[in-house]
XYZ file of C-alpha atoms in Angstrom:
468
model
C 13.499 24.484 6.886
C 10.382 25.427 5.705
C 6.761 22.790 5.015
C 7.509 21.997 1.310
C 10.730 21.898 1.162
C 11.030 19.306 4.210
C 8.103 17.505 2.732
C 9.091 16.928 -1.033
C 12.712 15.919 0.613
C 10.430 13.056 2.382
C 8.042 12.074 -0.616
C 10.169 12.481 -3.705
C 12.383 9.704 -2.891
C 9.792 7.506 -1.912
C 7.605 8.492 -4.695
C 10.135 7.559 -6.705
C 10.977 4.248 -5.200
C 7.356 3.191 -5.363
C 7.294 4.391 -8.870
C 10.007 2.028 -9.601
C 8.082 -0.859 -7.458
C 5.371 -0.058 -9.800
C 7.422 -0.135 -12.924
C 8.626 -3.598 -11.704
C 4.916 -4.809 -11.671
C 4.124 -2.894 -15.189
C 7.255 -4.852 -17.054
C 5.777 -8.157 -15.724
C 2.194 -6.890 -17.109
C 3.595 -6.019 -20.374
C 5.368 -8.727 -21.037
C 2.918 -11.440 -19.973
C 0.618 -9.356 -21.695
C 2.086 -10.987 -25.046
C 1.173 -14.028 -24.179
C -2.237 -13.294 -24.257
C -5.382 -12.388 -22.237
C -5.493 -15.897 -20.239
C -1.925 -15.808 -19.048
C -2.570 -11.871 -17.819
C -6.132 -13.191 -15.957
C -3.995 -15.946 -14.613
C -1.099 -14.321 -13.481
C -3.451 -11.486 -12.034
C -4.890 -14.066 -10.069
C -2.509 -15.812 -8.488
C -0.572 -12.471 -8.142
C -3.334 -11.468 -5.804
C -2.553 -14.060 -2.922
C 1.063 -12.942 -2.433
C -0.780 -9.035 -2.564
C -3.243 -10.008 0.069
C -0.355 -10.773 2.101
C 1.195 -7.171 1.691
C -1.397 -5.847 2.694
C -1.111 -7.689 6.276
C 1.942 -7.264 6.339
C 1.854 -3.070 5.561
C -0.243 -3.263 8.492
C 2.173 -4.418 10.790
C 4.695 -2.364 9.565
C 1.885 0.588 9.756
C 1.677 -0.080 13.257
C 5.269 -0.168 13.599
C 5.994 3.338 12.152
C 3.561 4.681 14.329
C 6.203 3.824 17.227
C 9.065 4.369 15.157
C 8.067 7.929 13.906
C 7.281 8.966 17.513
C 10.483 7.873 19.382
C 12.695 9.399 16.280
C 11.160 12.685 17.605
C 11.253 11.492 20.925
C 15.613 10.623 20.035
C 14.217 7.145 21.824
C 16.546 4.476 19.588
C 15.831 1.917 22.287
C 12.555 2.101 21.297
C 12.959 2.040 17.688
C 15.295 -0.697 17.854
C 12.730 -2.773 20.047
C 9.750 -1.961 17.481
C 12.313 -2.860 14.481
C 12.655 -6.717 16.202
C 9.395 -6.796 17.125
C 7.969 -5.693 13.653
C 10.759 -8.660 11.568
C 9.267 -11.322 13.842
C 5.716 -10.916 12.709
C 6.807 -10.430 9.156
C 8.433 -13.283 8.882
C 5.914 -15.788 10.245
C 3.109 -14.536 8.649
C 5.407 -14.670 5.239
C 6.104 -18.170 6.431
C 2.448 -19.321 6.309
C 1.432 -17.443 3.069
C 4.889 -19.429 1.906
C 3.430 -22.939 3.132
C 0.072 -22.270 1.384
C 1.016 -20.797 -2.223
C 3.732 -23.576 -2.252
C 1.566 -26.444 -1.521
C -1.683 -25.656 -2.308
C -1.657 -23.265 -5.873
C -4.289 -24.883 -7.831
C -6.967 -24.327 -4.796
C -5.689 -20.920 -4.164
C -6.099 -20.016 -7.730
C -9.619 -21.896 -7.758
C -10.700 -18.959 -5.637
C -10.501 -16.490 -8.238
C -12.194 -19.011 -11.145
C -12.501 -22.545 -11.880
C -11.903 -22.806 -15.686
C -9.248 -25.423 -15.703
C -6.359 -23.594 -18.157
C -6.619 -20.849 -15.957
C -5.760 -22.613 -12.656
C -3.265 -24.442 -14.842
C -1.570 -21.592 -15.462
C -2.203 -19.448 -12.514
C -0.712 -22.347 -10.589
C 2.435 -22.879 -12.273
C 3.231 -19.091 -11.941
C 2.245 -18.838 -7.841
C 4.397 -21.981 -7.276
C 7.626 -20.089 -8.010
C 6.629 -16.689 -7.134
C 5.438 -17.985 -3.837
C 8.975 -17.853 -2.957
C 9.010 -14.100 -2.991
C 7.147 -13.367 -0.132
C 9.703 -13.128 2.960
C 11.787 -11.045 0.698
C 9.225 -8.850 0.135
C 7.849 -8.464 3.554
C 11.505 -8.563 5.187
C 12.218 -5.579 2.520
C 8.665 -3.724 3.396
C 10.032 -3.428 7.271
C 13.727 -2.756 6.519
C 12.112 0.304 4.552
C 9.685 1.201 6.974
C 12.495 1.686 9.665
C 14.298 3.584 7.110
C 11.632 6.243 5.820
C 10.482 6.554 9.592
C 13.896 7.968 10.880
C 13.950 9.847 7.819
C 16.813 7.670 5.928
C 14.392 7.742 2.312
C 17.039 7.552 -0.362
C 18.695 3.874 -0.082
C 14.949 2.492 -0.504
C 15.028 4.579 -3.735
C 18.347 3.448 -4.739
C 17.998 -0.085 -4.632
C 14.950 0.484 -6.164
C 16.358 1.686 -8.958
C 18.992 -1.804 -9.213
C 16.068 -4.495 -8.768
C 13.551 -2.942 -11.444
C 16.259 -2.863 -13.486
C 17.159 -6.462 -12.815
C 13.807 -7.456 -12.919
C 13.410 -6.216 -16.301
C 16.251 -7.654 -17.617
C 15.481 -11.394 -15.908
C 11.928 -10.894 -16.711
C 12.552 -10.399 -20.803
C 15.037 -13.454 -20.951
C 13.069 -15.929 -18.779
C 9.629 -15.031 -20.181
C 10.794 -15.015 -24.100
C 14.471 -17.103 -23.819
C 16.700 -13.965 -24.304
C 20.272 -13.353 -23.388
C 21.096 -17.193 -23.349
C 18.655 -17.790 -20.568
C 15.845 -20.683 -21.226
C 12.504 -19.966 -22.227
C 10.097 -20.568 -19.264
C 6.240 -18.374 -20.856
C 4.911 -16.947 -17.088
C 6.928 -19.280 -14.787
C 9.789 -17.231 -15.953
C 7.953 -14.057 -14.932
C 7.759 -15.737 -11.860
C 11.599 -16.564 -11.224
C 12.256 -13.402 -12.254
C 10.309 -11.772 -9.615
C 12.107 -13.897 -6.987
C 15.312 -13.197 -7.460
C 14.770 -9.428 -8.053
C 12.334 -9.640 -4.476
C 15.538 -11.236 -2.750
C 17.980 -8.809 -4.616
C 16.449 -5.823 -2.013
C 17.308 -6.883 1.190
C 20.414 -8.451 0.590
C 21.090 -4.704 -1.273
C 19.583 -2.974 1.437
C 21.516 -4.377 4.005
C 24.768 -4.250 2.614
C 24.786 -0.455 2.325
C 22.818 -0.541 5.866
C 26.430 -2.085 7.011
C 28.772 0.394 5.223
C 26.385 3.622 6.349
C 26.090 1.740 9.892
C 22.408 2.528 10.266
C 19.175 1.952 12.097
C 18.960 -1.684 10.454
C 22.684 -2.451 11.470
C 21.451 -3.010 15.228
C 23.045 -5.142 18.196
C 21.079 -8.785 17.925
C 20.469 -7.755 21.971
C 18.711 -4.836 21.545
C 16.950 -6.011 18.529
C 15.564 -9.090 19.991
C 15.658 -7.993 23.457
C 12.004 -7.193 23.587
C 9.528 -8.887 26.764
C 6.308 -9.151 26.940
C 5.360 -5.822 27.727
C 6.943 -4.653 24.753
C 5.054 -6.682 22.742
C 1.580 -6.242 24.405
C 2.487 -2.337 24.125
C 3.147 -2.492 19.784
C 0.247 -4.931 19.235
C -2.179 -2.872 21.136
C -1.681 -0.436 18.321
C -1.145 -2.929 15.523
C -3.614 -4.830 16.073
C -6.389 -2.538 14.715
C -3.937 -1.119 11.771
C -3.529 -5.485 10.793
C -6.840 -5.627 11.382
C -7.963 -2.638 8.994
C -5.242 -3.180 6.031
C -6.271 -7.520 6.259
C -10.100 -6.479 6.587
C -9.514 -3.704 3.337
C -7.322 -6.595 1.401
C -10.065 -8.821 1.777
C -12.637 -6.767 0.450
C -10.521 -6.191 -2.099
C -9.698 -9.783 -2.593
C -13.626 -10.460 -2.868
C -13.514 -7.741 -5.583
C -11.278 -9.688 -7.515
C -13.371 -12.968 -6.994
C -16.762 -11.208 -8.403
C -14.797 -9.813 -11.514
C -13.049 -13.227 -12.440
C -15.704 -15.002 -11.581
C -17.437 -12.896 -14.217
C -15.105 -13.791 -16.708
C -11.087 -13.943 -17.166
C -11.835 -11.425 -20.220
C -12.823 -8.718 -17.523
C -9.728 -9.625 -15.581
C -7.329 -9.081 -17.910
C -9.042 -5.410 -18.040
C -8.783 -5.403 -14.281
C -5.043 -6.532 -14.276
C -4.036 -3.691 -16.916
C -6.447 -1.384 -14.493
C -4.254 -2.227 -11.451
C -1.137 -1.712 -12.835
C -1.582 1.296 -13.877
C -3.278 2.234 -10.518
C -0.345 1.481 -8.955
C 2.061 3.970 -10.861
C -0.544 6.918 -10.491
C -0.671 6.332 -6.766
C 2.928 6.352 -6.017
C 2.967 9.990 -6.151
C 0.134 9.590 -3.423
C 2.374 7.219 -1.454
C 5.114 9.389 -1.476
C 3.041 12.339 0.135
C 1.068 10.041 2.754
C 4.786 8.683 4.139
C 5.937 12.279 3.914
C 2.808 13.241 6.005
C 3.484 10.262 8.138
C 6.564 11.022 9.380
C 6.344 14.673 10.155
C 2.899 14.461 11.979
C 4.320 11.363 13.802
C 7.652 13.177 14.572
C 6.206 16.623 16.163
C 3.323 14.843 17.898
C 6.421 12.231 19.177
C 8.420 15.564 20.218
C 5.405 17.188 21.579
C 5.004 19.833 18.536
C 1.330 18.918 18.271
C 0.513 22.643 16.699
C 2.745 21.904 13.784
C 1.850 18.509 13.486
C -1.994 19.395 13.462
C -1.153 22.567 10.747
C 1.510 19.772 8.888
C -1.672 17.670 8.213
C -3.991 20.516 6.775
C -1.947 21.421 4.817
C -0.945 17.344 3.303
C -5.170 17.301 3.213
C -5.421 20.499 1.228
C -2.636 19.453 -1.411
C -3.407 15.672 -1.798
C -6.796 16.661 -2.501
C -5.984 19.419 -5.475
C -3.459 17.164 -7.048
C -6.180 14.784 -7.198
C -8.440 16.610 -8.881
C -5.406 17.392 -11.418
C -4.344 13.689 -11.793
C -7.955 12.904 -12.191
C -8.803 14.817 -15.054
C -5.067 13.772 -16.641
C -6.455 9.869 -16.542
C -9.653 10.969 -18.196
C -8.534 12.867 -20.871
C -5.562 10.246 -21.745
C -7.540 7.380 -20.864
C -7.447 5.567 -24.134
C -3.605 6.274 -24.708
C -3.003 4.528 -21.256
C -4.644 1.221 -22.043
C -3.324 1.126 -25.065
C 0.163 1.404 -23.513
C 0.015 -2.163 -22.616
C -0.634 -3.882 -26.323
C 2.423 -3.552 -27.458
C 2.819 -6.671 -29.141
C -0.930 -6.590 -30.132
C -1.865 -9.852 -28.366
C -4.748 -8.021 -26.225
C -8.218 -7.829 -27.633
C -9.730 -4.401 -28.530
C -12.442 -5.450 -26.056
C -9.977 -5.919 -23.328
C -8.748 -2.224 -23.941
C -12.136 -0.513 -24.543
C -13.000 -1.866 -20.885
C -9.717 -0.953 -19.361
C -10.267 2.507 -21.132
C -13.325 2.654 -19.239
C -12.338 1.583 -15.905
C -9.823 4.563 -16.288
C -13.147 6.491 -16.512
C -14.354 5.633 -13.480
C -10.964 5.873 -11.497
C -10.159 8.892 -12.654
C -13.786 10.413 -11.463
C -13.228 8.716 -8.520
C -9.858 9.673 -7.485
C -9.897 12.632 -4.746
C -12.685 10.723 -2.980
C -10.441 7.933 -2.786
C -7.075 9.763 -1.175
C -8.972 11.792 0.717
C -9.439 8.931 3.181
C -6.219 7.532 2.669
C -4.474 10.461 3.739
C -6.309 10.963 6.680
C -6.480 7.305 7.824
C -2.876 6.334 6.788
C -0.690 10.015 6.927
C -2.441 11.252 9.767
C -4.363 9.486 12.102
C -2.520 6.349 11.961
C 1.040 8.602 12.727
C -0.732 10.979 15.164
C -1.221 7.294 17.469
C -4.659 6.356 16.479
C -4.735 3.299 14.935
C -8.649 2.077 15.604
C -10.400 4.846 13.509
C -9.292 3.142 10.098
C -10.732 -0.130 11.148
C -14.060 0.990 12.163
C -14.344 2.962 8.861
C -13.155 0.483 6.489
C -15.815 -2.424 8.184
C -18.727 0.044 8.071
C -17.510 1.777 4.498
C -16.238 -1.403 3.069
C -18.054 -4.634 3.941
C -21.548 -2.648 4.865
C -21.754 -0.914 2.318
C -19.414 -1.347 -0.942
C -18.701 -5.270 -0.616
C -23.060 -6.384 0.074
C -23.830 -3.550 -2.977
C -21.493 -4.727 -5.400
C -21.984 -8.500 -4.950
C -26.052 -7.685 -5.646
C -25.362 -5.446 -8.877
C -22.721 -8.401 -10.183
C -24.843 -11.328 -9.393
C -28.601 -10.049 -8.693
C -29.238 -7.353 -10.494
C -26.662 -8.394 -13.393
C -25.709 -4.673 -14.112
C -23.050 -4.212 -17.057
C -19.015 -5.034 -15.821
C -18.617 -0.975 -15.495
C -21.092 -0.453 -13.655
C -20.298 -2.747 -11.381
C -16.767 -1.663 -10.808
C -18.139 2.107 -10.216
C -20.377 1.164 -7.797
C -17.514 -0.553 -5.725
C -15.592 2.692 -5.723
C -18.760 5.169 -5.044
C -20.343 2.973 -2.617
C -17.254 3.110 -0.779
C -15.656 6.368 -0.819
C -18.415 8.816 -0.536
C -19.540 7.387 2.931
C -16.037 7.198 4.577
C -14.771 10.779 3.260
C -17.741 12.181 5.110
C -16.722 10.197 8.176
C -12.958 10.768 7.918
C -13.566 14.563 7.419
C -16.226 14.717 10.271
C -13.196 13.031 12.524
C -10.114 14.779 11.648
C -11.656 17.917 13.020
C -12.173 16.147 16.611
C -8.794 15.983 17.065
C -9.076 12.895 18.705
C -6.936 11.064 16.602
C -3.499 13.147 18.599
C -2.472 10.049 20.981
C 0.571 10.294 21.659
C 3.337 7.532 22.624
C 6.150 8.879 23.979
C 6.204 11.688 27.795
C 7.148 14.191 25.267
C 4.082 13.854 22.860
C 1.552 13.243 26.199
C 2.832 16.481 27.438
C 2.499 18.607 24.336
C -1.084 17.283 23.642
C -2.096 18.662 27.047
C -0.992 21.902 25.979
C -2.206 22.055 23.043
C -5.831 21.323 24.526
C -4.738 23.581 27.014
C -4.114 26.801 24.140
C -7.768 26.095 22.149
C -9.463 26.311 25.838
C -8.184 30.091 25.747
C -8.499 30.382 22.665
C -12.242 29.622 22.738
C -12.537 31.444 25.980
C -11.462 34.582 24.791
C -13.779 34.457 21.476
């Protein structure tokens, strides 16, 4: 089976289930939307705790796939099993404390983000309820991880496809009192987030038990990890938590400078991020794609096609970047304007957000470029430290000090703000990522297979040098 055709198999159905993932967070934007600008910059707010806590917990599950991906090209299910339990475990308590926090503390979480009292009214009532989201969602995040990893992609996009559904259909009667259900504003945005977050796994696992796979695994084998097996997956998680909590707190600081600069910007911001979302699902689908096959052959030992598998991801994501770049540009004002449908956003609002698409859609190979690399190829190729060192020298050097001076020091315009968080960043670590990929010191392989393969690859470009 040739590249493409193995790799669109691998990324259309996850494009398409993070497409829906994104549609479920664009009905919610649209529809609080009508309320008006405060209850968007309110429920962008508080939405941001329970999204600082994906991010943590996408880097455990990075660190599991790195495992996972290896021993399914290794045929080690022991393994995979093993990581599986390992990988729930951490999920769960870290949901657990999130849980504790947005459930009894709201109003100080929400105070974070800005201080104007009908704003962390509001923010408050909506992160109470949606609070109870979060071990769905991270419980869901693994259960998918093990799937796309051993190459199991289309129930993910099929239960997708049920809970956006559901979660437009709850969202419309709880928000506005449709369909006999009681009128609850953005605390019915909120229920109707929880029970389409729960409706996943429960979905997921259902099927899992009629197909009979990878998830449906014997309790002793699941939670039969020691010690060892636990030092082993966080040696490699750890710098992958590390790197996505580090990168989610930058971004979280972001969000603090633009609220703090007024809940009018944020509602821009919140329209920004939603649609950043759906353009980057494509992105997401290709970096899991990438994931998988350069973890797989480096797992199985194949480290020449996993090392020409990756060029060729690098080459593509960064043309179709270019292409969805100039796309967002050109159609920049028809995209914010997507989200006023009931007209209840000011034309300031979308003049900024038409703006920010400006910027973003300049921006936007500079910014996969490292993603791929970091996240679809080192990360799945077994190094998991490169990511962190770039993101704390790219990030919170350089991006995080530069933008907090232009907002607050140098009192630059919103926009120009907001580009100089992007440029400040991406520019620095696409040079470094580039510079690294061609060391070929991110191939570190897990499994006897993998160890064995990279010695013969070195082995081969000795020659190969030798006899130039």
């Amino acid at each position: 089976m040739g590249f493409w055709r193995i790799a669109l198999k691998l990324a259309f159905p996850v494009a398409m289930q993070n497409l829906l993932t994104s549609s479920f967070i664009l009905v919610d934007t649209i529809m609080v939307g009508q309320l008006g600008d405060l209850s968007l910059s309110a429920v962008g707010m508080a939405g941001q705790f329970g999204w600082f806590l994906n991010m943590i917990t996408f880097g455990m599950c990075s660190g599991a796939a790195v495992f996972i991906s290896q021993y399914w090209g290794a045929k080690d299910t022991a393994g995979i099993r093993r990581t599986y339990g390992i990988a729930v475990v951490s999920v769960c308590l870290i949901s657990a404390l999130f849980f504790g926090i947005g459930l009894l503390f709201p109003e100080g979480v929400v105070r974070i983000f800005n201080r104007e009292p009908d704003v962390v009214e509001a923010g408050a009532a909506y992160l109470r309820i949606a609070c109870w989201s979060y071990l769905a969602t991270g419980v869901n995040m693994v259960f998918c991880i093990v799937l796309r990893s051993t190459e199991n992609v289309k129930l993910p996009m099929y239960v997708s496809i049920v809970t956006t559904v559901l979660n437009a259909f709850m969202d419309y009667g709880l928000i506005f009192g449709a369909f006999g259900l009681p009128e609850m504003g953005i605390q019915g945005a909120a229920l109707a987030t929880v029970i389409s977050a729960w409706a996943g796994p429960v979905l997921i696992l259902a099927v899992s038990a009629i197909q009979h796979n990878m998830l449906i695994s014997p309790i002793k084998e699941l939670f039969g990890f020691n010690k060892r097996s636990i030092a082993k997956y966080y040696a490699k998680a750890t710098p992958v938590i590390i790197n996505e909590t580090l990168w989610g707190l930058g971004t979280l600081l972001f969000s603090v400078i633009f609220a703090n600069l007024g809940y009018q910007y944020y509602a821009a911001v919140t329209i920004f991020r939603t649609f950043d979302n759906i353009a980057f699902v494509f992105f997401i689908g290709l970096c899991n794609a990438s994931s998988i096959m350069v973890g797989k052959n480096v797992g199985a030992g194949n480290i020449k096609r996993a090392v020409e598998d990756s060029r060729r991801f690098v080459l593509f994501v960064f043309l179709f970047s270019v292409f969805m770049g100039m796309l967002i540009i050109v159609f920049r004002c028809q995209l914010a304007s997507v989200f006023n449908l009931s007209g209840s956003i000011t034309p300031d609002t979308l003049k900024l957000t038409a703006s920010l698409l400006l910027v973003y859609g300049i921006e936007l190979p500079m910014r996969n470029l490292p993603y791929i690399l970091i996240v679809g190829i080192f990360r799945p190729g077994g190094d998991t430290r490169i990511g962190m060192k770039l993101d704390l020298l790219s990030l919170w050097l350089c991006s995080v000090p530069l933008t907090t001076l232009a907002a607050f020091v140098f009192k630059l315009p919103f926009i120009a703000v907001f580009a100089i968080m992007y440029a400040a960043e991406d520019y620095l670590k696409v040079i470094l990522c580039v510079k690294y990929y061609f060391t070929y010191n991110w191939l570190r392989p897990v499994t006897e297979q993998g160890v064995k393969g990279l010695e013969e690859f070195y082995e081969s470009r000795r020659k190969k040098l030798a006899d130039q």
